[in-house]
Backbone atoms as SQL, in Angstrom:
CREATE TABLE atoms (id INTEGER PRIMARY KEY, chain TEXT, resi INTEGER, resn TEXT, atom TEXT, x REAL, y REAL, z REAL);
INSERT INTO atoms VALUES
  (1, 'A', 1, 'MET', 'N', 25.058, 42.719, 71.609),
  (2, 'A', 1, 'MET', 'CA', 24.499, 43.163, 72.932),
  (3, 'A', 1, 'MET', 'C', 24.543, 44.686, 72.938),
  (4, 'A', 2, 'ILE', 'N', 23.580, 45.267, 73.539),
  (5, 'A', 2, 'ILE', 'CA', 23.496, 46.778, 73.849),
  (6, 'A', 2, 'ILE', 'C', 23.582, 46.979, 75.312),
  (7, 'A', 3, 'PHE', 'N', 24.603, 47.705, 75.676),
  (8, 'A', 3, 'PHE', 'CA', 24.721, 48.021, 77.196),
  (9, 'A', 3, 'PHE', 'C', 24.168, 49.543, 77.309),
  (10, 'A', 4, 'PHE', 'N', 23.106, 49.575, 77.916),
  (11, 'A', 4, 'PHE', 'CA', 22.241, 50.793, 77.984),
  (12, 'A', 4, 'PHE', 'C', 22.456, 51.487, 79.225),
  (13, 'A', 5, 'ASP', 'N', 23.059, 52.790, 79.300),
  (14, 'A', 5, 'ASP', 'CA', 23.329, 53.471, 80.510),
  (15, 'A', 5, 'ASP', 'C', 22.158, 54.011, 81.084),
  (16, 'A', 6, 'VAL', 'N', 21.939, 53.634, 82.468),
  (17, 'A', 6, 'VAL', 'CA', 20.819, 54.133, 83.287),
  (18, 'A', 6, 'VAL', 'C', 21.368, 54.721, 84.558),
  (19, 'A', 7, 'THR', 'N', 22.585, 55.284, 84.537),
  (20, 'A', 7, 'THR', 'CA', 23.167, 55.852, 85.750),
  (21, 'A', 7, 'THR', 'C', 22.287, 56.861, 86.440),
  (22, 'A', 8, 'LYS', 'N', 21.730, 57.769, 85.788),
  (23, 'A', 8, 'LYS', 'CA', 20.831, 58.740, 86.379),
  (24, 'A', 8, 'LYS', 'C', 19.374, 58.333, 86.296),
  (25, 'A', 9, 'THR', 'N', 18.919, 57.977, 85.171),
  (26, 'A', 9, 'THR', 'CA', 17.551, 57.700, 84.912),
  (27, 'A', 9, 'THR', 'C', 17.079, 56.332, 85.561),
  (28, 'A', 10, 'GLY', 'N', 17.957, 55.477, 85.947),
  (29, 'A', 10, 'GLY', 'CA', 17.535, 54.144, 86.423),
  (30, 'A', 10, 'GLY', 'C', 16.881, 54.314, 87.940),
  (31, 'A', 11, 'THR', 'N', 17.301, 55.391, 88.550),
  (32, 'A', 11, 'THR', 'CA', 16.807, 55.592, 89.937),
  (33, 'A', 11, 'THR', 'C', 16.027, 56.865, 90.065),
  (34, 'A', 12, 'ALA', 'N', 15.866, 57.574, 89.015),
  (35, 'A', 12, 'ALA', 'CA', 15.104, 58.890, 89.052),
  (36, 'A', 12, 'ALA', 'C', 13.662, 58.727, 89.477),
  (37, 'A', 13, 'GLY', 'N', 13.193, 59.553, 90.378),
  (38, 'A', 13, 'GLY', 'CA', 11.802, 59.403, 90.676),
  (39, 'A', 13, 'GLY', 'C', 10.816, 60.470, 90.030),
  (40, 'A', 14, 'HIS', 'N', 11.651, 61.443, 89.506),
  (41, 'A', 14, 'HIS', 'CA', 10.815, 62.462, 88.720),
  (42, 'A', 14, 'HIS', 'C', 10.644, 62.061, 87.190),
  (43, 'A', 15, 'ARG', 'N', 9.728, 62.591, 86.547),
  (44, 'A', 15, 'ARG', 'CA', 9.468, 62.308, 85.079),
  (45, 'A', 15, 'ARG', 'C', 9.751, 63.408, 84.195),
  (46, 'A', 16, 'SER', 'N', 11.109, 63.705, 84.223),
  (47, 'A', 16, 'SER', 'CA', 11.592, 64.788, 83.293),
  (48, 'A', 16, 'SER', 'C', 11.559, 64.166, 81.893),
  (49, 'A', 17, 'GLY', 'N', 11.762, 65.101, 80.881),
  (50, 'A', 17, 'GLY', 'CA', 11.716, 64.648, 79.524),
  (51, 'A', 17, 'GLY', 'C', 12.894, 63.693, 79.222),
  (52, 'A', 18, 'LEU', 'N', 14.082, 63.979, 79.916),
  (53, 'A', 18, 'LEU', 'CA', 15.253, 63.076, 79.719),
  (54, 'A', 18, 'LEU', 'C', 14.871, 61.592, 80.236),
  (55, 'A', 19, 'THR', 'N', 14.245, 61.576, 81.458),
  (56, 'A', 19, 'THR', 'CA', 13.889, 60.349, 82.065),
  (57, 'A', 19, 'THR', 'C', 12.865, 59.539, 81.157),
  (58, 'A', 20, 'ARG', 'N', 11.879, 60.287, 80.710),
  (59, 'A', 20, 'ARG', 'CA', 10.876, 59.604, 79.821),
  (60, 'A', 20, 'ARG', 'C', 11.543, 59.074, 78.626),
  (61, 'A', 21, 'VAL', 'N', 12.302, 59.821, 77.940),
  (62, 'A', 21, 'VAL', 'CA', 12.902, 59.365, 76.717),
  (63, 'A', 21, 'VAL', 'C', 13.868, 58.188, 76.939),
  (64, 'A', 22, 'SER', 'N', 14.612, 58.247, 77.998),
  (65, 'A', 22, 'SER', 'CA', 15.553, 57.125, 78.334),
  (66, 'A', 22, 'SER', 'C', 14.755, 55.864, 78.648),
  (67, 'A', 23, 'ARG', 'N', 13.709, 55.993, 79.460),
  (68, 'A', 23, 'ARG', 'CA', 12.913, 54.808, 79.792),
  (69, 'A', 23, 'ARG', 'C', 12.198, 54.229, 78.655),
  (70, 'A', 24, 'ARG', 'N', 11.713, 55.039, 77.774),
  (71, 'A', 24, 'ARG', 'CA', 10.825, 54.547, 76.610),
  (72, 'A', 24, 'ARG', 'C', 11.875, 53.861, 75.657),
  (73, 'A', 25, 'LEU', 'N', 13.004, 54.410, 75.449),
  (74, 'A', 25, 'LEU', 'CA', 14.112, 53.778, 74.614),
  (75, 'A', 25, 'LEU', 'C', 14.433, 52.474, 75.171),
  (76, 'A', 26, 'ARG', 'N', 14.640, 52.398, 76.499),
  (77, 'A', 26, 'ARG', 'CA', 15.149, 51.154, 77.166),
  (78, 'A', 26, 'ARG', 'C', 14.008, 50.184, 76.956),
  (79, 'A', 27, 'ASP', 'N', 12.738, 50.531, 77.099),
  (80, 'A', 27, 'ASP', 'CA', 11.628, 49.594, 76.979),
  (81, 'A', 27, 'ASP', 'C', 11.476, 49.158, 75.496),
  (82, 'A', 28, 'GLY', 'N', 11.782, 50.009, 74.534),
  (83, 'A', 28, 'GLY', 'CA', 11.749, 49.605, 73.166),
  (84, 'A', 28, 'GLY', 'C', 12.843, 48.592, 72.720),
  (85, 'A', 29, 'LEU', 'N', 14.019, 48.728, 73.478),
  (86, 'A', 29, 'LEU', 'CA', 15.122, 47.885, 73.139),
  (87, 'A', 29, 'LEU', 'C', 14.904, 46.425, 73.757),
  (88, 'A', 30, 'GLY', 'N', 14.060, 46.358, 74.641),
  (89, 'A', 30, 'GLY', 'CA', 13.671, 45.024, 75.306),
  (90, 'A', 30, 'GLY', 'C', 14.812, 44.248, 75.646),
  (91, 'A', 31, 'ALA', 'N', 14.828, 42.942, 75.299),
  (92, 'A', 31, 'ALA', 'CA', 15.796, 41.944, 75.774),
  (93, 'A', 31, 'ALA', 'C', 17.106, 42.152, 75.083),
  (94, 'A', 32, 'ARG', 'N', 17.189, 42.996, 74.102),
  (95, 'A', 32, 'ARG', 'CA', 18.488, 43.270, 73.412),
  (96, 'A', 32, 'ARG', 'C', 19.485, 44.080, 74.214),
  (97, 'A', 33, 'ALA', 'N', 18.878, 44.788, 75.253),
  (98, 'A', 33, 'ALA', 'CA', 19.680, 45.672, 76.039),
  (99, 'A', 33, 'ALA', 'C', 19.877, 45.155, 77.466),
  (100, 'A', 34, 'THR', 'N', 20.995, 45.482, 77.977),
  (101, 'A', 34, 'THR', 'CA', 21.349, 45.186, 79.401),
  (102, 'A', 34, 'THR', 'C', 21.713, 46.552, 79.995),
  (103, 'A', 35, 'GLU', 'N', 20.995, 46.868, 81.121),
  (104, 'A', 35, 'GLU', 'CA', 21.222, 48.015, 81.849),
  (105, 'A', 35, 'GLU', 'C', 22.591, 48.097, 82.601),
  (106, 'A', 36, 'VAL', 'N', 23.266, 49.173, 82.390),
  (107, 'A', 36, 'VAL', 'CA', 24.619, 49.379, 83.092),
  (108, 'A', 36, 'VAL', 'C', 24.608, 50.805, 83.784),
  (109, 'A', 37, 'THR', 'N', 25.491, 51.017, 84.666),
  (110, 'A', 37, 'THR', 'CA', 25.652, 52.282, 85.237),
  (111, 'A', 37, 'THR', 'C', 27.186, 52.668, 85.156),
  (112, 'A', 38, 'TRP', 'N', 27.488, 53.898, 85.239),
  (113, 'A', 38, 'TRP', 'CA', 28.826, 54.268, 85.084),
  (114, 'A', 38, 'TRP', 'C', 29.564, 54.158, 86.419),
  (115, 'A', 39, 'PRO', 'N', 30.780, 53.652, 86.379),
  (116, 'A', 39, 'PRO', 'CA', 31.502, 53.214, 85.162),
  (117, 'A', 39, 'PRO', 'C', 30.990, 51.923, 84.803),
  (118, 'A', 40, 'PRO', 'N', 30.917, 51.725, 83.464),
  (119, 'A', 40, 'PRO', 'CA', 30.313, 50.564, 82.880),
  (120, 'A', 40, 'PRO', 'C', 31.208, 49.238, 83.342),
  (121, 'A', 41, 'SER', 'N', 30.363, 48.342, 83.895),
  (122, 'A', 41, 'SER', 'CA', 31.128, 47.048, 84.117),
  (123, 'A', 41, 'SER', 'C', 30.833, 46.090, 83.028),
  (124, 'A', 42, 'LEU', 'N', 31.389, 46.318, 81.914),
  (125, 'A', 42, 'LEU', 'CA', 31.203, 45.366, 80.696),
  (126, 'A', 42, 'LEU', 'C', 31.848, 44.122, 80.907),
  (127, 'A', 43, 'PRO', 'N', 31.370, 43.053, 80.447),
  (128, 'A', 43, 'PRO', 'CA', 31.812, 41.741, 80.624),
  (129, 'A', 43, 'PRO', 'C', 33.096, 41.537, 79.835),
  (130, 'A', 44, 'ALA', 'N', 33.943, 40.665, 80.268),
  (131, 'A', 44, 'ALA', 'CA', 35.239, 40.390, 79.557),
  (132, 'A', 44, 'ALA', 'C', 34.949, 39.857, 77.997),
  (133, 'A', 45, 'SER', 'N', 33.800, 39.456, 77.842),
  (134, 'A', 45, 'SER', 'CA', 33.415, 38.898, 76.508),
  (135, 'A', 45, 'SER', 'C', 32.879, 40.056, 75.539),
  (136, 'A', 46, 'VAL', 'N', 32.903, 41.290, 75.956),
  (137, 'A', 46, 'VAL', 'CA', 32.442, 42.348, 75.135),
  (138, 'A', 46, 'VAL', 'C', 33.277, 42.286, 73.786),
  (139, 'A', 47, 'THR', 'N', 32.617, 42.645, 72.742),
  (140, 'A', 47, 'THR', 'CA', 33.230, 42.623, 71.308),
  (141, 'A', 47, 'THR', 'C', 33.096, 44.003, 70.715),
  (142, 'A', 48, 'SER', 'N', 33.714, 44.159, 69.576),
  (143, 'A', 48, 'SER', 'CA', 33.531, 45.383, 68.770),
  (144, 'A', 48, 'SER', 'C', 32.190, 45.456, 68.154),
  (145, 'A', 49, 'ASP', 'N', 31.417, 44.292, 68.215),
  (146, 'A', 49, 'ASP', 'CA', 30.066, 44.392, 67.635),
  (147, 'A', 49, 'ASP', 'C', 29.098, 44.808, 68.673),
  (148, 'A', 50, 'ASP', 'N', 29.424, 44.839, 69.858),
  (149, 'A', 50, 'ASP', 'CA', 28.515, 45.247, 71.006),
  (150, 'A', 50, 'ASP', 'C', 28.393, 46.830, 70.953),
  (151, 'A', 51, 'TRP', 'N', 27.390, 47.307, 71.822),
  (152, 'A', 51, 'TRP', 'CA', 27.159, 48.746, 71.727),
  (153, 'A', 51, 'TRP', 'C', 27.159, 49.193, 73.279),
  (154, 'A', 52, 'TYR', 'N', 27.667, 50.422, 73.530),
  (155, 'A', 52, 'TYR', 'CA', 27.397, 51.177, 74.715),
  (156, 'A', 52, 'TYR', 'C', 26.512, 52.335, 74.345),
  (157, 'A', 53, 'LEU', 'N', 25.321, 52.517, 74.860),
  (158, 'A', 53, 'LEU', 'CA', 24.415, 53.525, 74.472),
  (159, 'A', 53, 'LEU', 'C', 23.993, 54.370, 75.672),
  (160, 'A', 54, 'THR', 'N', 23.900, 55.660, 75.578),
  (161, 'A', 54, 'THR', 'CA', 23.338, 56.537, 76.566),
  (162, 'A', 54, 'THR', 'C', 22.395, 57.596, 75.962),
  (163, 'A', 55, 'ALA', 'N', 21.451, 57.839, 76.675),
  (164, 'A', 55, 'ALA', 'CA', 20.442, 58.879, 76.270),
  (165, 'A', 55, 'ALA', 'C', 20.546, 59.967, 77.354),
  (166, 'A', 56, 'GLU', 'N', 21.516, 59.892, 78.266),
  (167, 'A', 56, 'GLU', 'CA', 21.658, 60.778, 79.438),
  (168, 'A', 56, 'GLU', 'C', 22.690, 61.865, 79.160),
  (169, 'A', 57, 'LEU', 'N', 22.639, 63.059, 79.871),
  (170, 'A', 57, 'LEU', 'CA', 23.721, 63.984, 79.718),
  (171, 'A', 57, 'LEU', 'C', 24.923, 63.403, 80.373),
  (172, 'A', 58, 'PHE', 'N', 26.059, 63.758, 79.754),
  (173, 'A', 58, 'PHE', 'CA', 27.322, 63.192, 80.273),
  (174, 'A', 58, 'PHE', 'C', 28.537, 64.088, 80.017),
  (175, 'A', 59, 'SER', 'N', 29.434, 63.979, 80.744),
  (176, 'A', 59, 'SER', 'CA', 30.679, 64.829, 80.547),
  (177, 'A', 59, 'SER', 'C', 31.795, 64.170, 81.389),
  (178, 'A', 60, 'GLU', 'N', 33.061, 64.478, 81.119),
  (179, 'A', 60, 'GLU', 'CA', 34.150, 64.023, 81.879),
  (180, 'A', 60, 'GLU', 'C', 33.947, 64.262, 83.401),
  (181, 'A', 61, 'GLU', 'N', 33.442, 65.495, 83.632),
  (182, 'A', 61, 'GLU', 'CA', 33.240, 65.932, 85.168),
  (183, 'A', 61, 'GLU', 'C', 32.243, 65.021, 85.686),
  (184, 'A', 62, 'GLU', 'N', 31.175, 64.699, 85.068),
  (185, 'A', 62, 'GLU', 'CA', 30.034, 63.841, 85.666),
  (186, 'A', 62, 'GLU', 'C', 30.395, 62.406, 85.623),
  (187, 'A', 63, 'ARG', 'N', 31.245, 61.984, 84.577),
  (188, 'A', 63, 'ARG', 'CA', 31.575, 60.500, 84.373),
  (189, 'A', 63, 'ARG', 'C', 33.131, 60.402, 84.285),
  (190, 'A', 64, 'PRO', 'N', 33.762, 60.520, 85.488),
  (191, 'A', 64, 'PRO', 'CA', 35.200, 60.359, 85.411),
  (192, 'A', 64, 'PRO', 'C', 35.653, 59.105, 84.703),
  (193, 'A', 65, 'GLY', 'N', 36.632, 59.274, 83.718),
  (194, 'A', 65, 'GLY', 'CA', 37.157, 58.211, 82.935),
  (195, 'A', 65, 'GLY', 'C', 36.425, 58.064, 81.549),
  (196, 'A', 66, 'LEU', 'N', 35.531, 58.992, 81.327),
  (197, 'A', 66, 'LEU', 'CA', 34.752, 58.853, 79.948),
  (198, 'A', 66, 'LEU', 'C', 35.688, 59.040, 78.801),
  (199, 'A', 67, 'ALA', 'N', 36.598, 59.992, 78.789),
  (200, 'A', 67, 'ALA', 'CA', 37.461, 60.205, 77.794),
  (201, 'A', 67, 'ALA', 'C', 38.348, 58.968, 77.468),
  (202, 'A', 68, 'ALA', 'N', 38.825, 58.375, 78.588),
  (203, 'A', 68, 'ALA', 'CA', 39.698, 57.204, 78.433),
  (204, 'A', 68, 'ALA', 'C', 38.771, 55.978, 77.774),
  (205, 'A', 69, 'PHE', 'N', 37.627, 55.959, 78.280),
  (206, 'A', 69, 'PHE', 'CA', 36.760, 54.854, 77.824),
  (207, 'A', 69, 'PHE', 'C', 36.519, 54.985, 76.322),
  (208, 'A', 70, 'LEU', 'N', 36.294, 56.185, 75.861),
  (209, 'A', 70, 'LEU', 'CA', 36.027, 56.605, 74.501),
  (210, 'A', 70, 'LEU', 'C', 37.281, 56.320, 73.651),
  (211, 'A', 71, 'THR', 'N', 38.476, 56.621, 74.277),
  (212, 'A', 71, 'THR', 'CA', 39.718, 56.336, 73.525),
  (213, 'A', 71, 'THR', 'C', 39.957, 54.973, 73.362),
  (214, 'A', 72, 'ARG', 'N', 39.753, 54.140, 74.468),
  (215, 'A', 72, 'ARG', 'CA', 39.905, 52.671, 74.495),
  (216, 'A', 72, 'ARG', 'C', 38.924, 52.010, 73.684),
  (217, 'A', 73, 'ARG', 'N', 37.749, 52.431, 73.712),
  (218, 'A', 73, 'ARG', 'CA', 36.509, 51.977, 73.017),
  (219, 'A', 73, 'ARG', 'C', 36.469, 50.441, 72.800),
  (220, 'A', 74, 'PRO', 'N', 36.045, 49.771, 73.870),
  (221, 'A', 74, 'PRO', 'CA', 35.946, 48.369, 73.866),
  (222, 'A', 74, 'PRO', 'C', 34.818, 47.825, 72.976),
  (223, 'A', 75, 'CYS', 'N', 33.923, 48.735, 72.663),
  (224, 'A', 75, 'CYS', 'CA', 32.780, 48.339, 71.704),
  (225, 'A', 75, 'CYS', 'C', 32.309, 49.713, 71.039),
  (226, 'A', 76, 'ARG', 'N', 31.327, 49.617, 70.259),
  (227, 'A', 76, 'ARG', 'CA', 30.825, 50.822, 69.581),
  (228, 'A', 76, 'ARG', 'C', 30.038, 51.561, 70.627),
  (229, 'A', 77, 'CYS', 'N', 30.070, 52.976, 70.361),
  (230, 'A', 77, 'CYS', 'CA', 29.547, 53.849, 71.375),
  (231, 'A', 77, 'CYS', 'C', 28.619, 54.816, 70.718),
  (232, 'A', 78, 'ALA', 'N', 27.466, 55.158, 71.360),
  (233, 'A', 78, 'ALA', 'CA', 26.432, 56.000, 70.792),
  (234, 'A', 78, 'ALA', 'C', 25.812, 56.756, 71.996),
  (235, 'A', 79, 'ALA', 'N', 25.393, 58.034, 71.652),
  (236, 'A', 79, 'ALA', 'CA', 24.674, 58.926, 72.566),
  (237, 'A', 79, 'ALA', 'C', 23.555, 59.559, 71.857),
  (238, 'A', 80, 'ILE', 'N', 22.480, 59.515, 72.552),
  (239, 'A', 80, 'ILE', 'CA', 21.268, 60.187, 71.993),
  (240, 'A', 80, 'ILE', 'C', 21.280, 61.606, 72.585),
  (241, 'A', 81, 'PHE', 'N', 21.213, 62.651, 71.774),
  (242, 'A', 81, 'PHE', 'CA', 21.140, 64.048, 72.183),
  (243, 'A', 81, 'PHE', 'C', 19.838, 64.539, 71.714),
  (244, 'A', 82, 'HIS', 'N', 18.859, 64.784, 72.588),
  (245, 'A', 82, 'HIS', 'CA', 17.551, 65.054, 72.208),
  (246, 'A', 82, 'HIS', 'C', 17.017, 66.410, 72.842),
  (247, 'A', 83, 'ASP', 'N', 17.717, 67.013, 73.728),
  (248, 'A', 83, 'ASP', 'CA', 17.263, 68.207, 74.416),
  (249, 'A', 83, 'ASP', 'C', 18.409, 68.981, 74.983),
  (250, 'A', 84, 'ALA', 'N', 18.588, 70.283, 74.573),
  (251, 'A', 84, 'ALA', 'CA', 19.666, 71.147, 74.946),
  (252, 'A', 84, 'ALA', 'C', 19.220, 71.927, 76.137),
  (253, 'A', 85, 'ILE', 'N', 17.982, 71.886, 76.663),
  (254, 'A', 85, 'ILE', 'CA', 17.506, 72.681, 77.744),
  (255, 'A', 85, 'ILE', 'C', 18.327, 72.568, 78.951),
  (256, 'A', 86, 'PRO', 'N', 18.656, 71.257, 79.460),
  (257, 'A', 86, 'PRO', 'CA', 19.362, 71.103, 80.640),
  (258, 'A', 86, 'PRO', 'C', 20.795, 71.711, 80.557),
  (259, 'A', 87, 'LEU', 'N', 21.388, 71.872, 79.360),
  (260, 'A', 87, 'LEU', 'CA', 22.675, 72.488, 79.163),
  (261, 'A', 87, 'LEU', 'C', 22.493, 73.964, 79.145),
  (262, 'A', 88, 'LYS', 'N', 21.465, 74.442, 78.707),
  (263, 'A', 88, 'LYS', 'CA', 21.338, 75.984, 78.680),
  (264, 'A', 88, 'LYS', 'C', 20.828, 76.563, 80.110),
  (265, 'A', 89, 'HIS', 'N', 20.140, 75.725, 80.867),
  (266, 'A', 89, 'HIS', 'CA', 19.663, 76.315, 82.223),
  (267, 'A', 89, 'HIS', 'C', 20.326, 75.633, 83.254);
């Protein structure tokens, strides 16, 4: 199972590059992905074969508990970094 983070893009009304990439990736994953928001409410049945995937900007400040989640790592984790503009401006 892929738990796909839509914390920001799931409710975004604007069509920024980040929103478009996230939505297209989510659409491409289809039924293999389940949308989650931060903090992730992963099921008790999550295994080390599952994934937590985000294409959104994230930090401990924006996502309290992120460091602990990554340390605990209940499943595999991946982040798509596709645009540095939001970080620069």
